[in-house]
Coordinates of C-alpha atoms in Angstrom, one line a residue:
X250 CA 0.0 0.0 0.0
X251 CA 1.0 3.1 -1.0
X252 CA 3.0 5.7 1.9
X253 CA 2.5 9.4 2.3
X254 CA 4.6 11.8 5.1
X255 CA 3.4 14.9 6.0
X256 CA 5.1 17.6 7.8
X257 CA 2.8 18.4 9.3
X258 CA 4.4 21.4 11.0
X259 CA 5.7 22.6 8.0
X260 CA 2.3 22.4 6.0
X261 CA 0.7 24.5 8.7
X262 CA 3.2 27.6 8.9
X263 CA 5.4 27.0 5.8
X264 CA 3.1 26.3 3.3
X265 CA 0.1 27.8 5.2
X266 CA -2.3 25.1 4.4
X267 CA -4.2 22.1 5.7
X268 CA -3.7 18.5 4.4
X269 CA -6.2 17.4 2.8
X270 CA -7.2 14.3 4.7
X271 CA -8.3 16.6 7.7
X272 CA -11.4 18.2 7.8
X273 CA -10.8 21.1 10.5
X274 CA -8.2 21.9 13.3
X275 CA -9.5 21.9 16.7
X276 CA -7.2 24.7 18.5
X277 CA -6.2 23.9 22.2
X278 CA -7.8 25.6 25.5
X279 CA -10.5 26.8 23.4
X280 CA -14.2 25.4 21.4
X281 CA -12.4 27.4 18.3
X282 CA -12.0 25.0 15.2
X283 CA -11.0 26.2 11.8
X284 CA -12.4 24.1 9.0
X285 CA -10.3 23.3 6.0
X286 CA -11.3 24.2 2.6
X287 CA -8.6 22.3 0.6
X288 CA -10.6 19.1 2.5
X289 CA -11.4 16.2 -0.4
X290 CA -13.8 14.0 0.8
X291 CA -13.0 12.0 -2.4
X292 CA -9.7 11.0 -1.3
X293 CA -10.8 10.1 2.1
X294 CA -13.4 8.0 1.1
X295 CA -11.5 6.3 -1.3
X296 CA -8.5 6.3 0.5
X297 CA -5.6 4.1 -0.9
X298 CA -2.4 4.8 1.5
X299 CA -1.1 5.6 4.7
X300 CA -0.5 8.8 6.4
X301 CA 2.7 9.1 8.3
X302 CA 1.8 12.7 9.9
X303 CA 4.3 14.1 12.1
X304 CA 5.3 17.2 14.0
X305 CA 1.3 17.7 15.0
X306 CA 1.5 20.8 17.7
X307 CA -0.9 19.7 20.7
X308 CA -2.6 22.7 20.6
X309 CA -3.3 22.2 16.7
X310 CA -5.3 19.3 16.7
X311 CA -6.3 17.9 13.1
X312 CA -9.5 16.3 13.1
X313 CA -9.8 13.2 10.0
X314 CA -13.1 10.8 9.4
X315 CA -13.0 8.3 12.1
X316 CA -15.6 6.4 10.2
X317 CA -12.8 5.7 7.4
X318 CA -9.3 5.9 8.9
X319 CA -7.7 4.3 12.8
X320 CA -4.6 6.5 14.0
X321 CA -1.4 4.8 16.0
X322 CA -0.1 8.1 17.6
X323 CA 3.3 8.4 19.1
X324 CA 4.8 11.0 21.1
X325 CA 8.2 12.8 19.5
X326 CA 11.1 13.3 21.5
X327 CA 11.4 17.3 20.3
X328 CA 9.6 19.7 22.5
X329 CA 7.8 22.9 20.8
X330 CA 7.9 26.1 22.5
X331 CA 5.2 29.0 22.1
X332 CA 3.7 31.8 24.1
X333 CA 0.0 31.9 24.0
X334 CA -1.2 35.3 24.2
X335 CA -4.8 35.1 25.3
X336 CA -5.3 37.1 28.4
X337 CA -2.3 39.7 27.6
X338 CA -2.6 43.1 26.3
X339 CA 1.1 44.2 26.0
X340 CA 4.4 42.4 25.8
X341 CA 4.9 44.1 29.1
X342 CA 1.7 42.6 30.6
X343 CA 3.0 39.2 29.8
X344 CA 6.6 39.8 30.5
X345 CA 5.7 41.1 34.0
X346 CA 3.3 37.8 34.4
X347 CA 6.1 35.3 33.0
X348 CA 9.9 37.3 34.7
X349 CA 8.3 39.0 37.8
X350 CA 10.9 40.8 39.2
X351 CA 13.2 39.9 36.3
X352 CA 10.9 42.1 33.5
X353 CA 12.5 45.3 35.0
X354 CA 15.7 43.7 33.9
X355 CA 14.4 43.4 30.5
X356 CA 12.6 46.3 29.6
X357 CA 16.3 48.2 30.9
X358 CA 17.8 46.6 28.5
X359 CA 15.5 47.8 26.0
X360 CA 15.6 51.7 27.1
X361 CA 19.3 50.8 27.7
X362 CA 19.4 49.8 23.5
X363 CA 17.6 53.2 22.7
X364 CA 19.5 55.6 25.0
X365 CA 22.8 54.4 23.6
X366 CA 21.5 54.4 19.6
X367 CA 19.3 55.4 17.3
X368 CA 17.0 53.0 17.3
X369 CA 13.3 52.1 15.5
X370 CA 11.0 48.7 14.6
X371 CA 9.5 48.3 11.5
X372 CA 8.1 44.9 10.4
X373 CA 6.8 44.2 7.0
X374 CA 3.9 42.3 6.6
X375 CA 2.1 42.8 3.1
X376 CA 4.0 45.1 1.3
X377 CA 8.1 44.9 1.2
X378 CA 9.9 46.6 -2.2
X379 CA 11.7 44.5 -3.2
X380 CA 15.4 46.3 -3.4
X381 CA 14.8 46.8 0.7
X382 CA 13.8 43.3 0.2
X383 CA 17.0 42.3 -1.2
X384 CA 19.4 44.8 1.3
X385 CA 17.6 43.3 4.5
X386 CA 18.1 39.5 3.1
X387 CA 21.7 40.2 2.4
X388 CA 22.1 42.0 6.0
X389 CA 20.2 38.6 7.4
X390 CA 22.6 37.1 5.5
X391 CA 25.7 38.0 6.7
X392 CA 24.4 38.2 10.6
X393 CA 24.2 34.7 10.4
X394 CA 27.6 34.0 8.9
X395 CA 29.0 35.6 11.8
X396 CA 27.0 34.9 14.2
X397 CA 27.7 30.9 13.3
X398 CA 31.1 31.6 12.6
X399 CA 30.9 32.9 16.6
X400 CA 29.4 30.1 17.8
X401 CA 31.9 27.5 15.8
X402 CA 28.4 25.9 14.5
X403 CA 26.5 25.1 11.2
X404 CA 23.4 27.0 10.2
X405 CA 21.0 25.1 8.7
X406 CA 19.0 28.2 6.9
X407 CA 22.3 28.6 4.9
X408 CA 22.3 25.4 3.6
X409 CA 19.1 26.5 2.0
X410 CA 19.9 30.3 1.3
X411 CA 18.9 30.7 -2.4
X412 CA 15.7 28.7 -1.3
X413 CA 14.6 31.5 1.3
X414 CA 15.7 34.6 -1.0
X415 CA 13.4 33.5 -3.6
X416 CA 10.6 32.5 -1.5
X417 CA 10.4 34.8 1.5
X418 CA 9.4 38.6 -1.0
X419 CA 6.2 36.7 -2.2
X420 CA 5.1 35.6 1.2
X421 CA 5.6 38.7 2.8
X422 CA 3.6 40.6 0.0
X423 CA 0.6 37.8 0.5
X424 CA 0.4 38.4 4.2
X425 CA 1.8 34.7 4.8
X426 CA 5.4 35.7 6.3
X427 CA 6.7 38.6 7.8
X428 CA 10.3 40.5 8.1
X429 CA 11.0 42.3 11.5
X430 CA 13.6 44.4 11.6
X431 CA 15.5 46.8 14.7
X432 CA 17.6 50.1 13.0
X433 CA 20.5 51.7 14.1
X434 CA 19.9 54.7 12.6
X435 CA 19.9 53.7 8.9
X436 CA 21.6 50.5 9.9
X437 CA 19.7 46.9 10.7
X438 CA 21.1 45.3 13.6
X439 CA 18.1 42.7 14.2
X440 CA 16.4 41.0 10.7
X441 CA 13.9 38.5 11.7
X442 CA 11.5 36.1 9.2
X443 CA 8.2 35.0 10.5
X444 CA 5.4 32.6 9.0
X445 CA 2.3 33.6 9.7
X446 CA -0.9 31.1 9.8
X447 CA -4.3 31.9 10.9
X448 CA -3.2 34.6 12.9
X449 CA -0.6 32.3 14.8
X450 CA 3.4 33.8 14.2
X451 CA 6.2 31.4 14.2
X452 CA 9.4 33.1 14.1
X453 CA 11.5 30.9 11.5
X454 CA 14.7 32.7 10.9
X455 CA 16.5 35.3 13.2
X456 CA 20.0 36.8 13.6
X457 CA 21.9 40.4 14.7
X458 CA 24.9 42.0 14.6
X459 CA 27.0 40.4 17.3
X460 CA 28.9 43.6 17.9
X461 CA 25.9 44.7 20.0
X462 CA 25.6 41.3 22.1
X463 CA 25.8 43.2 25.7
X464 CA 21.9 44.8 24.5
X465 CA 20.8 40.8 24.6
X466 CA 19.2 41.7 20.9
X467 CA 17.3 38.6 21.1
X468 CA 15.2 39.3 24.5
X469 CA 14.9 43.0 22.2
X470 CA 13.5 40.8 19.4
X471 CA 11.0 38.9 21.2
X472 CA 9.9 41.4 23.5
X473 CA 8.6 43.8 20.4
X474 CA 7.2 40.6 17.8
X475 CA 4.9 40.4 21.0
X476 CA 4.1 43.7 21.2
X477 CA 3.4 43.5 17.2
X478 CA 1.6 40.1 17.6
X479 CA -0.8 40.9 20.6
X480 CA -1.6 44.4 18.4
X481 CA -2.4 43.0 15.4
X482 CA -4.7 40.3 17.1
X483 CA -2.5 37.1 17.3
X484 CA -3.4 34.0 19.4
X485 CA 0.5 32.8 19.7
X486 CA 4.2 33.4 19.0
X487 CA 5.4 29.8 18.0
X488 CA 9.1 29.4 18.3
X489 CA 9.3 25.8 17.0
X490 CA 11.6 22.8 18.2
X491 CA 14.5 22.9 19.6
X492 CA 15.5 23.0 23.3
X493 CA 17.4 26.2 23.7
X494 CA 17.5 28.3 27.6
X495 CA 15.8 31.2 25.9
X496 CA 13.0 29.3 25.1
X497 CA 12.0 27.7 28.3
X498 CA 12.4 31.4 29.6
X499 CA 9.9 32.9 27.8
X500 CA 7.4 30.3 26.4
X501 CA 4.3 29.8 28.6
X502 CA 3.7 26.4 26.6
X503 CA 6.3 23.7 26.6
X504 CA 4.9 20.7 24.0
X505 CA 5.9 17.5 22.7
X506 CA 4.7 16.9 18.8
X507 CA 3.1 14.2 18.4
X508 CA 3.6 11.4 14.9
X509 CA 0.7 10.0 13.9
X510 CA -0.2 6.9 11.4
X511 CA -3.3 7.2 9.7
X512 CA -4.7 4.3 7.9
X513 CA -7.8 3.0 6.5
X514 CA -10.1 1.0 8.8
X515 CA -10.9 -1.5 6.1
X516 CA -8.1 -3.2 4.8
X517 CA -5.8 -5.4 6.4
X518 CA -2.5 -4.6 4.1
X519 CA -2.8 -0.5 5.4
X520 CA -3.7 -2.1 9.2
X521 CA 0.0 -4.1 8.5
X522 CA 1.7 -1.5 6.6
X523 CA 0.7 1.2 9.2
X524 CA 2.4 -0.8 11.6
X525 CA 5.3 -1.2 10.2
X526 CA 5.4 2.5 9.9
X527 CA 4.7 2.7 13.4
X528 CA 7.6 0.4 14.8
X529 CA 9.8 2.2 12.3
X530 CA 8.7 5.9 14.0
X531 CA 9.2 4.2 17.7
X532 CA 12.8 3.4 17.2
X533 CA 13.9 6.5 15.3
X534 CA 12.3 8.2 18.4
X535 CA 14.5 6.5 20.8
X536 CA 17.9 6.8 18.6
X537 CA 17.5 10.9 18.0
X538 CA 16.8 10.3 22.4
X539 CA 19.9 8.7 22.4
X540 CA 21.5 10.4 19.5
X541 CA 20.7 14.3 20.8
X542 CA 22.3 13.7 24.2
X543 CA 25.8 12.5 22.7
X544 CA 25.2 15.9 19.9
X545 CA 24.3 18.2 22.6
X546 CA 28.0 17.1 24.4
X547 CA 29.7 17.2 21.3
X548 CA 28.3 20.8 20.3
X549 CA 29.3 21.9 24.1
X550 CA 32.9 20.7 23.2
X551 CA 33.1 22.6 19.8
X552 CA 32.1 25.9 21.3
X553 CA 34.8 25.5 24.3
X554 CA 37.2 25.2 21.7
X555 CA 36.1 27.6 20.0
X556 CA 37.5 31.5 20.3
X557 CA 38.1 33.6 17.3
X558 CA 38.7 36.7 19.4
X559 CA 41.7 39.1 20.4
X560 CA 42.9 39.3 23.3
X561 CA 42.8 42.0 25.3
X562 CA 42.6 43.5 28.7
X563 CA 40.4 46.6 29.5
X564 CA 40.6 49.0 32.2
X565 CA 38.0 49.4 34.8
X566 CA 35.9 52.3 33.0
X567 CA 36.5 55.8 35.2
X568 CA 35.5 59.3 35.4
X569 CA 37.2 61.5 32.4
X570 CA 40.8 62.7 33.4
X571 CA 42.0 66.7 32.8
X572 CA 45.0 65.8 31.4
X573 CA 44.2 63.4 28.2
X574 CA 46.8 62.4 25.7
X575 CA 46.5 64.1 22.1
X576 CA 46.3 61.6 19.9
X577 CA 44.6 60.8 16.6
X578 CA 41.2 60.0 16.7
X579 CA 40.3 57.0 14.6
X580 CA 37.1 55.6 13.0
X581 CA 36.3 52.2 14.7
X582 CA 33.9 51.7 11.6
X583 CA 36.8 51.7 9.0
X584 CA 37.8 48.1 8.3
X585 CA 40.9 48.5 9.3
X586 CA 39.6 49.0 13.3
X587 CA 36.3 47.0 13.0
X588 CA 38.0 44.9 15.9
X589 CA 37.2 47.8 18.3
X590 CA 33.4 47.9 17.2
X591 CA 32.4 45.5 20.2
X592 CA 33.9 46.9 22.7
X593 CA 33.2 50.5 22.1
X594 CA 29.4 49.8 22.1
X595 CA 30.0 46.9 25.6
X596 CA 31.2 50.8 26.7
X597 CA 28.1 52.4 25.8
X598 CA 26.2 49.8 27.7
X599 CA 28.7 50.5 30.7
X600 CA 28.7 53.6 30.8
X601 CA 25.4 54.4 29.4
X602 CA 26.6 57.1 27.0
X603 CA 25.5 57.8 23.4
X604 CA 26.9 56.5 20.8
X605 CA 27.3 60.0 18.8
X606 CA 29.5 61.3 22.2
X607 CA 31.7 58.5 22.0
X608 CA 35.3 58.8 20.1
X609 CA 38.0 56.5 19.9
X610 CA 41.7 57.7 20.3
X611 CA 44.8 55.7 19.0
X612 CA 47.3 55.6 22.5
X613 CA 49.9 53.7 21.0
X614 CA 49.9 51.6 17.8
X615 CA 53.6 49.8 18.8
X616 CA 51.8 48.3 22.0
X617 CA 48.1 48.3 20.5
X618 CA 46.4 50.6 22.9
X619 CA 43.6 53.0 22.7
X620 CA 41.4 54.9 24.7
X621 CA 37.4 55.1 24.2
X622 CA 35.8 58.4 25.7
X623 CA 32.6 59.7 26.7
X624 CA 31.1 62.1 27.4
X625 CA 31.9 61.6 31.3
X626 CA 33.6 58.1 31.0
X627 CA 36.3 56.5 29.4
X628 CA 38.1 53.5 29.3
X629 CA 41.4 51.8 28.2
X630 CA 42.1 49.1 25.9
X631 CA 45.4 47.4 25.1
X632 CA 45.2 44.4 23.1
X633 CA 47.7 41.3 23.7
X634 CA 50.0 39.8 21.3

């Protein structure tokens, strides 16, 4: 008998549609369904195959003929992460339900960001032209590069690059994706893609300029899509698989997806084929259980050996001094001193001083010193050999 997998997952967000074999979606918590329209009653009833349907969100429940079809359900070893946002009428609302004490520390951060820069939001969400299109992919681009290259790991979205590029400008013009993006003045520092499907977000592909890691741009990230979602009447902020700290601090609904087998009732070669297809799905569940432990060592490993930057050792930052050096003042945004980038802005957070009162001076180029000044604070940096 013939074999069909679904991502189920993918279908939903990706693709935003329904398989056909389901007739509605029965949403979690709530007597809200959403009935398919690409549902072909045809094909159910005269249903040839089996349905190996997996990644099925808990609170995304699809609903097929019982009359016609039996299910063998098994639950997958990845956990999904989202934030329901029923209830909530800010970001800050639910950040002060979900941190407690802890929001304060986030929403400093935030003014922290926009006291030091010059900083907006903007996210596109059915109309993009497509040369910003094209800047903001390339900016994505490179973020992640880096941002990889940083953590000594392999980015699956770049493997698929020219896949995104092509696809993401429709979707976003169609209302079925989004493109979130935070500005340093006419700089992007945050690009994020989002799938959008009945009013349900999942953020699918994120990255920022690692120079500006002390401003914990992710927390920045989530904290306004939330505002955005809750605004523009979304139920949830899905943030997919994968079992990462940041998650578990900020989702309000830790999942396990579930893989189900759906085959006819009436015939015995789909009641032996289906499982077949179930015993297969149990053991690759407990090998990726067994598998994902040894990976998560091994990546814990790679990123202790991994360090591709200077050294350096920085004075404690102090109060402006009467009798400063002259010395030339360089541009830490030339290429030739993009090294200091980092560590003038980790000032900025410091020090809390503006980025447009900040100047670098050149100390001494033999022993690789400068100094970075504020407008009340400065600090020395001398790099090691």
């Amino acid at each position: 008998m013939k074999k069909e997998h679904i991502d189920y997952f993918f279908e939903l967000f990706e693709k935003n549609s329904i398989p056909k074999i389901f007739s509605k979606i029965e949403s979690f918590g709530s007597d809200e369904s959403l009935v398919n329209s690409d549902y072909d009653k045809n094909i159910v009833e005269n249903s040839d195959r089996i349905y190996s349907v997996f990644f099925i969100p808990d609170y995304l429940k699809p609903v097929f003929n019982h009359q016609v079809f039996n299910a063998k359900k098994i639950n997958q070893f990845f956990k999904g992460y989202a934030i329901f946002l029923d209830g909530f009428i800010s970001a800050d609302a639910y950040i002060k339900h979900r941190f407690r004490s802890n929001a304060k520390g986030i929403r400093r951060r935030i003014k922290r960001l926009e006291s030091c820069f010059q900083i907006s939001y903007k996210t596109y969400f059915g109309s993009i032209e497509k040369e910003e299109y094209d800047v903001l992919m390339d900016c994505l681009h490179e973020m992640l590069v880096k941002r990889f290259e940083q953590r000594n790991d392999v980015s699956q979205s770049l493997l698929r690059w020219d896949h995104y590029v092509k696809m993401y400008y429709s979707l976003i013009n169609e209302k079925k994706a989004s493109l979130f993006v935070v500005m340093n003045g006419d700089t992007p520092i945050v690009v994020s893609l989002n799938h959008h499907f009945n009013e349900r977000l999942f953020s699918s592909i994120s990255s920022y300029d690692i120079d500006y890691g002390k401003f914990s741009l992710g927390s920045v990230e989530i904290y306004k899509k939330l505002d955005w979602c809750i605004a523009n009447n979304h139920k949830s902020y899905e943030m997919g698989m994968g079992d990462l700290s940041y998650k578990r601090e900020w989702c309000n609904h830790i999942y396990n997806f579930e893989h189900q087998i759906i085959y006819p009732k009436k015939s015995i070669s789909a009641y032996l084929g289906a499982m077949i297809e179930y015993t297969k799905a149990s053991f690759k569940e407990f090998v990726f259980k067994v598998a994902y432990v040894r990976y998560k060592k091994f990546k814990a490993k790679r990123k202790k050996g991994a360090s591709h930057e200077l050294s350096y050792t920085a004075s404690a930052i102090e109060e402006i001094q009467n009798d400063l050096p002259y010395n030339t003042v360089i541009d830490y945004n030339a290429q030739e001193f993009l090294f200091l980038r980092k560590l003038v802005f980790d000032f900025l957070y410091t020090s809390i001083e503006n980025v447009s009162n900040v100047k670098v001076l050149e100390i001494s180029k033999e022993q690789k010193t400068f100094l970075i000044i504020g407008n009340k604070k400065m600090q020395r940096i001398t790099f090691n050999d």
